[in-house]
């Protein structure tokens, strides 16, 4: 089994780098109060209360001092102390990073350590040529590396505001983000990856390519889809609808708002309250909510008639737009928006059908990923954490549902890892974790097995024995949401979508104004050609620009093909073809080009 990051040398190294940074800061900014400084996924941070605000430019000096301190080869030693000793150390004016003026947060952290737990400090010490002892001391659980000399390859990245203890009512501290690696090559590779990620940032590409936009007048996290982005959505929706129809799904459409009673019954009002927009009340004092999930509506449709075992499985699919009140600091472009559209479906199945239906869902998800070119993924099965009591439903059901999922994976030959504690509160689930072109992992499609909602809504079907039975629900969303999937695809392809997905597939470039009429005719002919049972998407560049400029702009818009049209082409009945991937392909008859695509 792979070593956990939390147990790795790299984790200790980054934690030690956070301390080294804190040491540099306390030297350069007397009076700076330290709070917490943990390692995180790609580096570390430290939250510090500076006497006066600092700027990103100041990080250079801090980083320089860190490198000097690293070379001084300070031994890093753990010391375990009593609570009284700890307090005395924190208030000890003779230690540079300590004393009552800067003790505020450390004293609170000390108080938060439960009675009986070991209290430890990490002490970095060195003796200079004159024989004077220098030390930097920090209240910390550790562990750390042995000497600051090991912390060679560090880089301070950015600063941000962070509330003490994450509470907006508390003071805002300055968070400094940094990273550290074991080798210069690793650090360089990471920085290169970040550069690449910046180029692929879906928020920038989404704007530059005309896919979507945000407006402060509309509101935080509420995307406006522009024509090219809307086409992209349509293509993905059409693709999924076709796949679903072929697999026996039935479409349903439900409203954007619903009576709160429905969501009280489903339990969402209690478990999901902090993600819901404020409620609204009508003149008859009925309360409505903006739907955060589609499930209860689909359940109402299921429950609207008597069901027999012969009717099952029932598979209701909807591109359901939901709204969730994400914290404004957590909203990230269309990856985490406040309004988004799920490729949602709910399957109502008998216990006998559960495994086959689950296999069907996973098979659909695999087909979707192959079509989208996202073939590097792992499967995570989220199960119940046996030590927690946040779950609902009988143990027998949990065992059966978990077995249905793992058996389905075995039958499909899928490698999966079990992740205890990652289940939904009502049942176990399977998540697809997609690795993108930069090696970053994205949690996308999900399938959940649910015994809880059928119970809450007292759903039934009449079994072969003529008695009522309870169906099981499967919730699934292969894309996750359209927004999240388009965000991922935009970054994966750096905006250069595969031909079938490209909002504009062919751009016709008339060389001079006198070729515009023929260019329009050519575009009209191309639009009569069906590709993936849709008309080819063709645009003509009507501007009076030079051909060079038109080609450059078409390249920037990442269109897969340009067709250049001049005198000779019109005379010979050819088009000059330029491909996004292969460059200039020369003149060819239109039929030959069509064969190519
Ligand atoms: Zn620490
Ligand atoms: Zn659902």
XYZ file of C-alpha atoms and ligand atoms in Angstrom, residues 15-16 18-19 37-39 46 106 122 138-144, ligand 1:
18
model
C 5.839 21.373 7.950
C 9.427 22.234 8.867
C 6.470 26.456 7.584
C 8.371 26.771 10.872
C 1.274 26.787 10.112
C 0.403 23.368 8.731
C 1.559 21.467 5.635
C 1.360 29.994 8.060
C -0.364 30.434 20.888
C 9.847 22.168 18.388
C 7.021 26.797 18.269
C 4.179 25.005 20.008
C 3.595 22.083 17.688
C 2.622 18.429 17.528
C 5.244 17.713 14.827
C 6.847 15.651 13.463
C 9.660 17.502 11.727
Zn 4.137 23.023 13.464
